[in-house]
Amino acid sequence: MEIAHPYLLFLGDVPDALAAKTGLGIVDWRRDWCLGQYRLPGCKADAALDEMTPKEAAAAGVRTMVIGAVNAGGVLPEHWVASVVEALEAGLDVASGLHMRLGAIPAIREAAERTGRKLFDVRHSDERFATGKGTKRSGKRLLAVGTDCSVGKKYTALALETAMRARGFDADFRATGQTGIFISGRGVSLDAVVADFISGAAEWISPEADANHWDVIEGQGSLFHPSFAGVTLGLLHGSQPDAFVVCHEPTRKTMRGVSTPLPTIQQVIDMTIACGKLTNPDIRCVGICVNTAALDEAEARRVLEELSAEYGLPACDPVRFGADPVVDRLAEEFGAP
Amino acid sequence: MEIAHPYLLFLGDVPDALAAKTGLGIVDWRRDWCLGQYRLPGCKADAALDEMTPKEAAAAGVRTMVIGAVNAGGVLPEHWVASVVEALEAGLDVASGLHMRLGAIPAIREAAERTGRKLFDVRHSDERFATGKGTKRSGKRLLAVGTDCSVGKKYTALALETAMRARGFDADFRATGQTGIFISGRGVSLDAVVADFISGAAEWISPEADANHWDVIEGQGSLFHPSFAGVTLGLLHGSQPDAFVVCHEPTRKTMRGVSTPLPTIQQVIDMTIACGKLTNPDIRCVGICVNTAALDEAEARRVLEELSAEYGLPACDPVRFGADPVVDRLAEEFGAP
């Protein structure tokens, strides 16, 4: 799937910014793709974009309305349906990251058929994947792995893409989750793929490329997370990364959603190499990317210095302070562009 | 899902025994559940059961017709549809391990609705799983892992169930693949579960149990198989096994379907412990189960002796020579019943 931009972000009438995390994430990374926001009365989220109706958006050149908000339960509330139909009738495609398919709602399915517009359910790939083969592909790959879920792997990969491009690298972010797909316009929500095809889908996400091209691949889960490690391992094998960074949130005590303690960064490095060398014997760690949002600046810089000294690796907060230390290491180890 | 037995095995008109592997596997392990076979003209597979029509089978007490054969492509050939409808009209449920759902064929769906009989598509669980939690459950668990796919993990688990029961253990085989589900009447085809729920489905397969109860869990794939390791890891985490056996086929040179070389048994033991201790810190290896079908008896016994000496573990071919050496080790380490 390839979702056409510019976007109109639909934020519904959600009660807080957290419920519009997807929409706000798109604005963080693709501000220039977002021409406006469409909100219902009472909406408490604000992406600081121009307010537009679908009709106004279409006139301004918008191609797709992205449902950038969720309500509890992951279903589309009934009182949002009319807005989706309105967008289709204004000539926009509509894209959603909800668990339920847009086409499962008769009024939306019929409106899409009537108008000839496309519905994108980014959690559900219609692509038929092959099983993974493990064969070496040309091009270079960097994967963001983590000590846990939700530690900043997507933002790290996006910040690395930005920093690498600024330094002249030929680099593309590769999305493996719903928000990432909206940000890049393509990709696969790997957690929704049938288990037999995890590594095959990961191979599809990052196909053969020029020898000097870098895919910067969004990670998922953690090899040490008891709920999601299977997805993480399939992604690692299918990505066959030449390089990886370990993403970490230093105030986290237990793995997200479960009572399992957090692994150490060293455990993550060792396990990623032990497993990853199956499809890339030369896999190596090129940095530690820390989400320091919970720390003040002095503390954040101290943590980064300590980690860098302890592991002999560049350590940075790629969003707060930039990803250059990791890009330096990449250039040293794999050559500057 | 719980599939009612006795079974009538439908073998269609397949050209050889390999195409009826599922049906023949059921007979190997549940001969007493199989009252007859139903074959079409030209069928070259033979499960050595009484020939019966669905009507005769129903009269004899059969509850379910199992489609125990596949044709190339995993779809139901059109000329088998009438036989499925015939079975439903005779009052039998029908169970299939094909990739396509029985209910996707209008004539079959309508016949099932008309007769009120059940259709089981064992590759597609209708159960809604939670994500895995990693919380310790009561009861004991043994998992069969492998150096590769298709090395005898299912037959090993079934032979262990038989041998453990013969020695007074309270043991139940737990199926994670289609043939295993027919053999046990329940289970989940883990490779068809959505990736996010692999370990959650594995937790569901092997629920809390009496402290002395053993679940003997069918393994899937291999941690060293680049296509399927994600499934294997999710199964390992969700199973939280106290004990595992490594299954091995000594003449295999590369992993099935890919060009990756086979890992050593030691690599499999080490990686299984390294990963498995996330959800069971006391995980340990209790034996090596070798599929010696390709070796003559003297060679087979020599290989088993050598492996046992090399690893300090019981080594057996559980199908050819029995699983007692592994059961002895289980009794030593965890107590006899």
PDB file of C-alpha atoms in Angstrom, chain B residues 38-251:
ATOM      1  CA  TYR B  38     -13.681 -42.803   2.784  1.00  0.00           C
ATOM      2  CA  ARG B  39     -11.831 -42.864  -0.527  1.00  0.00           C
ATOM      3  CA  LEU B  40     -12.714 -41.761  -4.031  1.00  0.00           C
ATOM      4  CA  PRO B  41     -11.943 -43.883  -7.120  1.00  0.00           C
ATOM      5  CA  GLY B  42      -8.228 -43.800  -7.948  1.00  0.00           C
ATOM      6  CA  CYS B  43      -7.037 -42.999  -4.401  1.00  0.00           C
ATOM      7  CA  LYS B  44      -3.479 -44.275  -3.921  1.00  0.00           C
ATOM      8  CA  ALA B  45      -3.289 -43.647  -0.160  1.00  0.00           C
ATOM      9  CA  ASP B  46      -4.517 -46.313   2.251  1.00  0.00           C
ATOM     10  CA  ALA B  47      -4.817 -45.971   6.019  1.00  0.00           C
ATOM     11  CA  ALA B  48      -5.791 -49.667   6.307  1.00  0.00           C
ATOM     12  CA  LEU B  49      -9.168 -48.824   7.829  1.00  0.00           C
ATOM     13  CA  ASP B  50     -12.579 -50.205   6.887  1.00  0.00           C
ATOM     14  CA  GLU B  51     -14.005 -48.514   3.806  1.00  0.00           C
ATOM     15  CA  MET B  52     -17.160 -46.564   4.738  1.00  0.00           C
ATOM     16  CA  THR B  53     -19.476 -44.021   3.217  1.00  0.00           C
ATOM     17  CA  PRO B  54     -20.418 -41.118   5.490  1.00  0.00           C
ATOM     18  CA  LYS B  55     -23.841 -42.721   5.996  1.00  0.00           C
ATOM     19  CA  GLU B  56     -22.310 -46.035   7.072  1.00  0.00           C
ATOM     20  CA  ALA B  57     -19.864 -44.159   9.274  1.00  0.00           C
ATOM     21  CA  ALA B  58     -22.655 -42.235  11.000  1.00  0.00           C
ATOM     22  CA  ALA B  59     -24.468 -45.514  11.646  1.00  0.00           C
ATOM     23  CA  ALA B  60     -21.257 -46.925  13.144  1.00  0.00           C
ATOM     24  CA  GLY B  61     -20.999 -44.017  15.587  1.00  0.00           C
ATOM     25  CA  VAL B  62     -18.593 -41.690  13.758  1.00  0.00           C
ATOM     26  CA  ARG B  63     -18.981 -38.022  14.778  1.00  0.00           C
ATOM     27  CA  THR B  64     -16.568 -36.170  12.464  1.00  0.00           C
ATOM     28  CA  MET B  65     -15.208 -36.640   8.978  1.00  0.00           C
ATOM     29  CA  VAL B  66     -11.611 -35.428   8.897  1.00  0.00           C
ATOM     30  CA  ILE B  67     -10.131 -34.350   5.590  1.00  0.00           C
ATOM     31  CA  GLY B  68      -6.901 -36.251   6.020  1.00  0.00           C
ATOM     32  CA  ALA B  69      -5.400 -35.482   2.641  1.00  0.00           C
ATOM     33  CA  VAL B  70      -4.210 -32.434   0.743  1.00  0.00           C
ATOM     34  CA  ASN B  71      -3.812 -31.677  -2.892  1.00  0.00           C
ATOM     35  CA  ALA B  72      -1.180 -29.332  -4.271  1.00  0.00           C
ATOM     36  CA  GLY B  73      -2.049 -25.746  -3.374  1.00  0.00           C
ATOM     37  CA  GLY B  74      -3.847 -26.508  -0.124  1.00  0.00           C
ATOM     38  CA  VAL B  75      -7.287 -25.847  -1.609  1.00  0.00           C
ATOM     39  CA  LEU B  76     -10.216 -28.245  -1.591  1.00  0.00           C
ATOM     40  CA  PRO B  77     -10.601 -29.652  -5.137  1.00  0.00           C
ATOM     41  CA  GLU B  78     -14.041 -29.079  -6.565  1.00  0.00           C
ATOM     42  CA  HIS B  79     -14.720 -32.789  -6.960  1.00  0.00           C
ATOM     43  CA  TRP B  80     -14.289 -33.279  -3.172  1.00  0.00           C
ATOM     44  CA  VAL B  81     -17.062 -30.795  -2.345  1.00  0.00           C
ATOM     45  CA  ALA B  82     -19.862 -33.324  -2.887  1.00  0.00           C
ATOM     46  CA  SER B  83     -18.224 -35.724  -0.408  1.00  0.00           C
ATOM     47  CA  VAL B  84     -18.077 -33.006   2.255  1.00  0.00           C
ATOM     48  CA  VAL B  85     -21.734 -32.128   1.675  1.00  0.00           C
ATOM     49  CA  GLU B  86     -22.574 -35.861   1.821  1.00  0.00           C
ATOM     50  CA  ALA B  87     -20.881 -36.118   5.223  1.00  0.00           C
ATOM     51  CA  LEU B  88     -22.757 -33.104   6.595  1.00  0.00           C
ATOM     52  CA  GLU B  89     -26.030 -34.550   5.324  1.00  0.00           C
ATOM     53  CA  ALA B  90     -25.202 -37.857   6.987  1.00  0.00           C
ATOM     54  CA  GLY B  91     -25.026 -35.973  10.286  1.00  0.00           C
ATOM     55  CA  LEU B  92     -21.240 -35.700  10.636  1.00  0.00           C
ATOM     56  CA  ASP B  93     -19.192 -32.614  11.502  1.00  0.00           C
ATOM     57  CA  VAL B  94     -16.350 -31.986   9.056  1.00  0.00           C
ATOM     58  CA  ALA B  95     -12.820 -30.926  10.010  1.00  0.00           C
ATOM     59  CA  SER B  96     -10.109 -29.681   7.669  1.00  0.00           C
ATOM     60  CA  GLY B  97      -6.492 -28.642   7.939  1.00  0.00           C
ATOM     61  CA  LEU B  98      -6.414 -26.926   4.565  1.00  0.00           C
ATOM     62  CA  HIS B  99      -5.416 -23.275   4.267  1.00  0.00           C
ATOM     63  CA  MET B 100      -8.779 -22.353   2.728  1.00  0.00           C
ATOM     64  CA  ARG B 101     -11.787 -22.360   4.998  1.00  0.00           C
ATOM     65  CA  LEU B 102     -14.482 -24.958   4.351  1.00  0.00           C
ATOM     66  CA  GLY B 103     -17.104 -22.259   4.896  1.00  0.00           C
ATOM     67  CA  ALA B 104     -15.643 -20.256   2.010  1.00  0.00           C
ATOM     68  CA  ILE B 105     -17.232 -22.786  -0.362  1.00  0.00           C
ATOM     69  CA  PRO B 106     -20.918 -21.814  -0.710  1.00  0.00           C
ATOM     70  CA  ALA B 107     -22.232 -25.376  -1.176  1.00  0.00           C
ATOM     71  CA  ILE B 108     -20.461 -26.491   2.016  1.00  0.00           C
ATOM     72  CA  ARG B 109     -21.477 -23.440   4.027  1.00  0.00           C
ATOM     73  CA  GLU B 110     -25.105 -23.877   3.010  1.00  0.00           C
ATOM     74  CA  ALA B 111     -25.080 -27.607   3.794  1.00  0.00           C
ATOM     75  CA  ALA B 112     -23.633 -26.923   7.245  1.00  0.00           C
ATOM     76  CA  GLU B 113     -26.300 -24.307   7.934  1.00  0.00           C
ATOM     77  CA  ARG B 114     -29.051 -26.562   6.643  1.00  0.00           C
ATOM     78  CA  THR B 115     -27.944 -29.586   8.669  1.00  0.00           C
ATOM     79  CA  GLY B 116     -26.756 -27.736  11.768  1.00  0.00           C
ATOM     80  CA  ARG B 117     -23.406 -29.571  11.648  1.00  0.00           C
ATOM     81  CA  LYS B 118     -20.086 -27.948  12.555  1.00  0.00           C
ATOM     82  CA  LEU B 119     -17.181 -27.097  10.262  1.00  0.00           C
ATOM     83  CA  PHE B 120     -13.716 -27.054  11.819  1.00  0.00           C
ATOM     84  CA  ASP B 121     -10.877 -25.273  10.056  1.00  0.00           C
ATOM     85  CA  VAL B 122      -8.044 -26.178  12.379  1.00  0.00           C
ATOM     86  CA  ARG B 123      -5.607 -23.772  10.736  1.00  0.00           C
ATOM     87  CA  HIS B 124      -7.855 -20.880  11.696  1.00  0.00           C
ATOM     88  CA  SER B 125      -8.622 -20.482  15.354  1.00  0.00           C
ATOM     89  CA  ASP B 126     -11.749 -18.492  16.102  1.00  0.00           C
ATOM     90  CA  GLU B 127     -10.504 -18.065  19.659  1.00  0.00           C
ATOM     91  CA  ARG B 128      -9.634 -14.440  20.541  1.00  0.00           C
ATOM     92  CA  PHE B 129      -6.290 -14.616  22.310  1.00  0.00           C
ATOM     93  CA  ALA B 130      -4.835 -12.127  24.753  1.00  0.00           C
ATOM     94  CA  THR B 131      -1.216 -11.081  24.383  1.00  0.00           C
ATOM     95  CA  GLY B 132       1.162 -13.217  26.433  1.00  0.00           C
ATOM     96  CA  LYS B 133       1.718 -12.190  30.022  1.00  0.00           C
ATOM     97  CA  GLY B 134       4.750 -14.269  31.003  1.00  0.00           C
ATOM     98  CA  THR B 135       3.241 -14.956  34.428  1.00  0.00           C
ATOM     99  CA  LYS B 136       4.178 -18.312  35.975  1.00  0.00           C
ATOM    100  CA  ARG B 137       1.383 -20.872  35.764  1.00  0.00           C
ATOM    101  CA  SER B 138       0.985 -23.942  37.984  1.00  0.00           C
ATOM    102  CA  GLY B 139       1.704 -27.410  36.586  1.00  0.00           C
ATOM    103  CA  LYS B 140       4.740 -28.701  34.694  1.00  0.00           C
ATOM    104  CA  ARG B 141       5.548 -28.373  31.043  1.00  0.00           C
ATOM    105  CA  LEU B 142       7.836 -30.112  28.588  1.00  0.00           C
ATOM    106  CA  LEU B 143       8.444 -28.619  25.137  1.00  0.00           C
ATOM    107  CA  ALA B 144       9.900 -30.379  22.098  1.00  0.00           C
ATOM    108  CA  VAL B 145      12.297 -28.037  20.285  1.00  0.00           C
ATOM    109  CA  GLY B 146      14.309 -28.852  17.192  1.00  0.00           C
ATOM    110  CA  THR B 147      17.455 -28.279  15.206  1.00  0.00           C
ATOM    111  CA  ASP B 148      15.083 -27.741  12.251  1.00  0.00           C
ATOM    112  CA  CYS B 149      11.463 -27.954  11.098  1.00  0.00           C
ATOM    113  CA  SER B 150      10.107 -31.431  10.329  1.00  0.00           C
ATOM    114  CA  VAL B 151      12.565 -33.399  12.440  1.00  0.00           C
ATOM    115  CA  GLY B 152       9.963 -35.255  14.530  1.00  0.00           C
ATOM    116  CA  LYS B 153       8.865 -32.820  17.245  1.00  0.00           C
ATOM    117  CA  LYS B 154       5.212 -33.863  17.094  1.00  0.00           C
ATOM    118  CA  TYR B 155       5.948 -37.606  17.103  1.00  0.00           C
ATOM    119  CA  THR B 156       8.409 -37.053  19.947  1.00  0.00           C
ATOM    120  CA  ALA B 157       5.817 -35.230  22.063  1.00  0.00           C
ATOM    121  CA  LEU B 158       3.230 -37.934  21.352  1.00  0.00           C
ATOM    122  CA  ALA B 159       5.684 -40.743  22.163  1.00  0.00           C
ATOM    123  CA  LEU B 160       6.583 -38.951  25.382  1.00  0.00           C
ATOM    124  CA  GLU B 161       2.912 -38.648  26.312  1.00  0.00           C
ATOM    125  CA  THR B 162       2.489 -42.387  25.748  1.00  0.00           C
ATOM    126  CA  ALA B 163       5.622 -43.338  27.687  1.00  0.00           C
ATOM    127  CA  MET B 164       4.866 -40.945  30.557  1.00  0.00           C
ATOM    128  CA  ARG B 165       1.302 -42.216  30.903  1.00  0.00           C
ATOM    129  CA  ALA B 166       2.575 -45.803  30.877  1.00  0.00           C
ATOM    130  CA  ARG B 167       4.773 -44.884  33.850  1.00  0.00           C
ATOM    131  CA  GLY B 168       1.912 -43.292  35.753  1.00  0.00           C
ATOM    132  CA  PHE B 169       2.571 -39.631  34.906  1.00  0.00           C
ATOM    133  CA  ASP B 170      -0.469 -37.376  34.497  1.00  0.00           C
ATOM    134  CA  ALA B 171       0.539 -36.122  31.044  1.00  0.00           C
ATOM    135  CA  ASP B 172      -1.296 -34.524  28.121  1.00  0.00           C
ATOM    136  CA  PHE B 173      -0.049 -33.859  24.623  1.00  0.00           C
ATOM    137  CA  ARG B 174      -0.742 -30.250  23.602  1.00  0.00           C
ATOM    138  CA  ALA B 175      -1.102 -29.602  19.880  1.00  0.00           C
ATOM    139  CA  THR B 176       0.308 -26.518  18.158  1.00  0.00           C
ATOM    140  CA  GLY B 177      -0.178 -27.649  14.554  1.00  0.00           C
ATOM    141  CA  GLN B 178      -2.963 -29.048  12.409  1.00  0.00           C
ATOM    142  CA  THR B 179      -2.203 -32.781  12.515  1.00  0.00           C
ATOM    143  CA  GLY B 180      -1.607 -32.553  16.254  1.00  0.00           C
ATOM    144  CA  ILE B 181      -5.016 -30.933  16.663  1.00  0.00           C
ATOM    145  CA  PHE B 182      -6.728 -33.854  14.921  1.00  0.00           C
ATOM    146  CA  ILE B 183      -4.744 -36.249  17.105  1.00  0.00           C
ATOM    147  CA  SER B 184      -5.704 -34.549  20.356  1.00  0.00           C
ATOM    148  CA  GLY B 185      -9.100 -33.131  19.331  1.00  0.00           C
ATOM    149  CA  ARG B 186      -8.040 -29.628  20.385  1.00  0.00           C
ATOM    150  CA  GLY B 187      -5.215 -27.088  20.145  1.00  0.00           C
ATOM    151  CA  VAL B 188      -4.157 -24.113  18.073  1.00  0.00           C
ATOM    152  CA  SER B 189      -2.344 -24.011  14.747  1.00  0.00           C
ATOM    153  CA  LEU B 190       0.215 -21.542  16.010  1.00  0.00           C
ATOM    154  CA  ASP B 191       1.681 -20.606  12.638  1.00  0.00           C
ATOM    155  CA  ALA B 192      -1.705 -19.151  11.619  1.00  0.00           C
ATOM    156  CA  VAL B 193      -2.128 -16.897  14.685  1.00  0.00           C
ATOM    157  CA  VAL B 194      -1.630 -13.143  14.248  1.00  0.00           C
ATOM    158  CA  ALA B 195       1.972 -12.325  15.215  1.00  0.00           C
ATOM    159  CA  ASP B 196       1.070 -10.187  18.240  1.00  0.00           C
ATOM    160  CA  PHE B 197      -0.614 -13.157  19.894  1.00  0.00           C
ATOM    161  CA  ILE B 198       1.872 -16.021  19.429  1.00  0.00           C
ATOM    162  CA  SER B 199       2.936 -16.256  23.051  1.00  0.00           C
ATOM    163  CA  GLY B 200      -0.594 -15.471  24.238  1.00  0.00           C
ATOM    164  CA  ALA B 201      -1.929 -18.383  22.188  1.00  0.00           C
ATOM    165  CA  ALA B 202       0.817 -20.621  23.592  1.00  0.00           C
ATOM    166  CA  GLU B 203      -0.241 -19.613  27.113  1.00  0.00           C
ATOM    167  CA  TRP B 204      -3.842 -20.496  26.221  1.00  0.00           C
ATOM    168  CA  ILE B 205      -2.809 -23.911  24.860  1.00  0.00           C
ATOM    169  CA  SER B 206      -1.193 -24.883  28.135  1.00  0.00           C
ATOM    170  CA  PRO B 207      -3.258 -23.370  30.964  1.00  0.00           C
ATOM    171  CA  GLU B 208      -2.800 -23.626  34.731  1.00  0.00           C
ATOM    172  CA  ALA B 209      -2.926 -27.214  35.952  1.00  0.00           C
ATOM    173  CA  ASP B 210      -2.289 -29.446  38.964  1.00  0.00           C
ATOM    174  CA  ALA B 211       1.223 -29.125  40.349  1.00  0.00           C
ATOM    175  CA  ASN B 212       2.087 -32.660  39.167  1.00  0.00           C
ATOM    176  CA  HIS B 213       0.422 -32.462  35.786  1.00  0.00           C
ATOM    177  CA  TRP B 214       2.658 -32.404  32.700  1.00  0.00           C
ATOM    178  CA  ASP B 215       1.747 -30.721  29.448  1.00  0.00           C
ATOM    179  CA  VAL B 216       3.856 -32.242  26.663  1.00  0.00           C
ATOM    180  CA  ILE B 217       3.862 -29.503  24.065  1.00  0.00           C
ATOM    181  CA  GLU B 218       4.372 -29.998  20.339  1.00  0.00           C
ATOM    182  CA  GLY B 219       7.158 -27.731  19.105  1.00  0.00           C
ATOM    183  CA  GLN B 220       7.187 -25.606  15.955  1.00  0.00           C
ATOM    184  CA  GLY B 221      10.046 -24.567  13.713  1.00  0.00           C
ATOM    185  CA  SER B 222      13.457 -23.877  15.199  1.00  0.00           C
ATOM    186  CA  LEU B 223      15.108 -20.874  16.841  1.00  0.00           C
ATOM    187  CA  PHE B 224      17.681 -21.229  14.048  1.00  0.00           C
ATOM    188  CA  HIS B 225      15.251 -21.322  11.136  1.00  0.00           C
ATOM    189  CA  PRO B 226      15.205 -17.938   9.341  1.00  0.00           C
ATOM    190  CA  SER B 227      11.585 -18.392   8.219  1.00  0.00           C
ATOM    191  CA  PHE B 228       9.912 -19.506  11.425  1.00  0.00           C
ATOM    192  CA  ALA B 229      12.047 -18.632  14.459  1.00  0.00           C
ATOM    193  CA  GLY B 230       9.560 -15.974  15.562  1.00  0.00           C
ATOM    194  CA  VAL B 231       6.888 -18.624  16.007  1.00  0.00           C
ATOM    195  CA  THR B 232       9.364 -20.830  17.851  1.00  0.00           C
ATOM    196  CA  LEU B 233      10.362 -18.049  20.261  1.00  0.00           C
ATOM    197  CA  GLY B 234       6.769 -17.020  20.993  1.00  0.00           C
ATOM    198  CA  LEU B 235       5.911 -20.668  21.658  1.00  0.00           C
ATOM    199  CA  LEU B 236       8.928 -21.034  23.957  1.00  0.00           C
ATOM    200  CA  HIS B 237       8.029 -17.918  25.960  1.00  0.00           C
ATOM    201  CA  GLY B 238       4.342 -18.815  26.189  1.00  0.00           C
ATOM    202  CA  SER B 239       5.014 -22.454  27.084  1.00  0.00           C
ATOM    203  CA  GLN B 240       7.432 -21.487  29.884  1.00  0.00           C
ATOM    204  CA  PRO B 241       8.716 -25.093  29.872  1.00  0.00           C
ATOM    205  CA  ASP B 242      10.372 -26.643  32.916  1.00  0.00           C
ATOM    206  CA  ALA B 243      12.002 -29.169  30.625  1.00  0.00           C
ATOM    207  CA  PHE B 244      12.732 -29.486  26.941  1.00  0.00           C
ATOM    208  CA  VAL B 245      14.028 -32.121  24.562  1.00  0.00           C
ATOM    209  CA  VAL B 246      15.981 -31.334  21.392  1.00  0.00           C
ATOM    210  CA  CYS B 247      14.691 -33.160  18.312  1.00  0.00           C
ATOM    211  CA  HIS B 248      17.169 -33.856  15.539  1.00  0.00           C
ATOM    212  CA  GLU B 249      17.434 -35.561  12.179  1.00  0.00           C
ATOM    213  CA  PRO B 250      21.065 -36.641  11.787  1.00  0.00           C
ATOM    214  CA  THR B 251      21.219 -36.772   7.990  1.00  0.00           C
TER     215      THR B 251
END
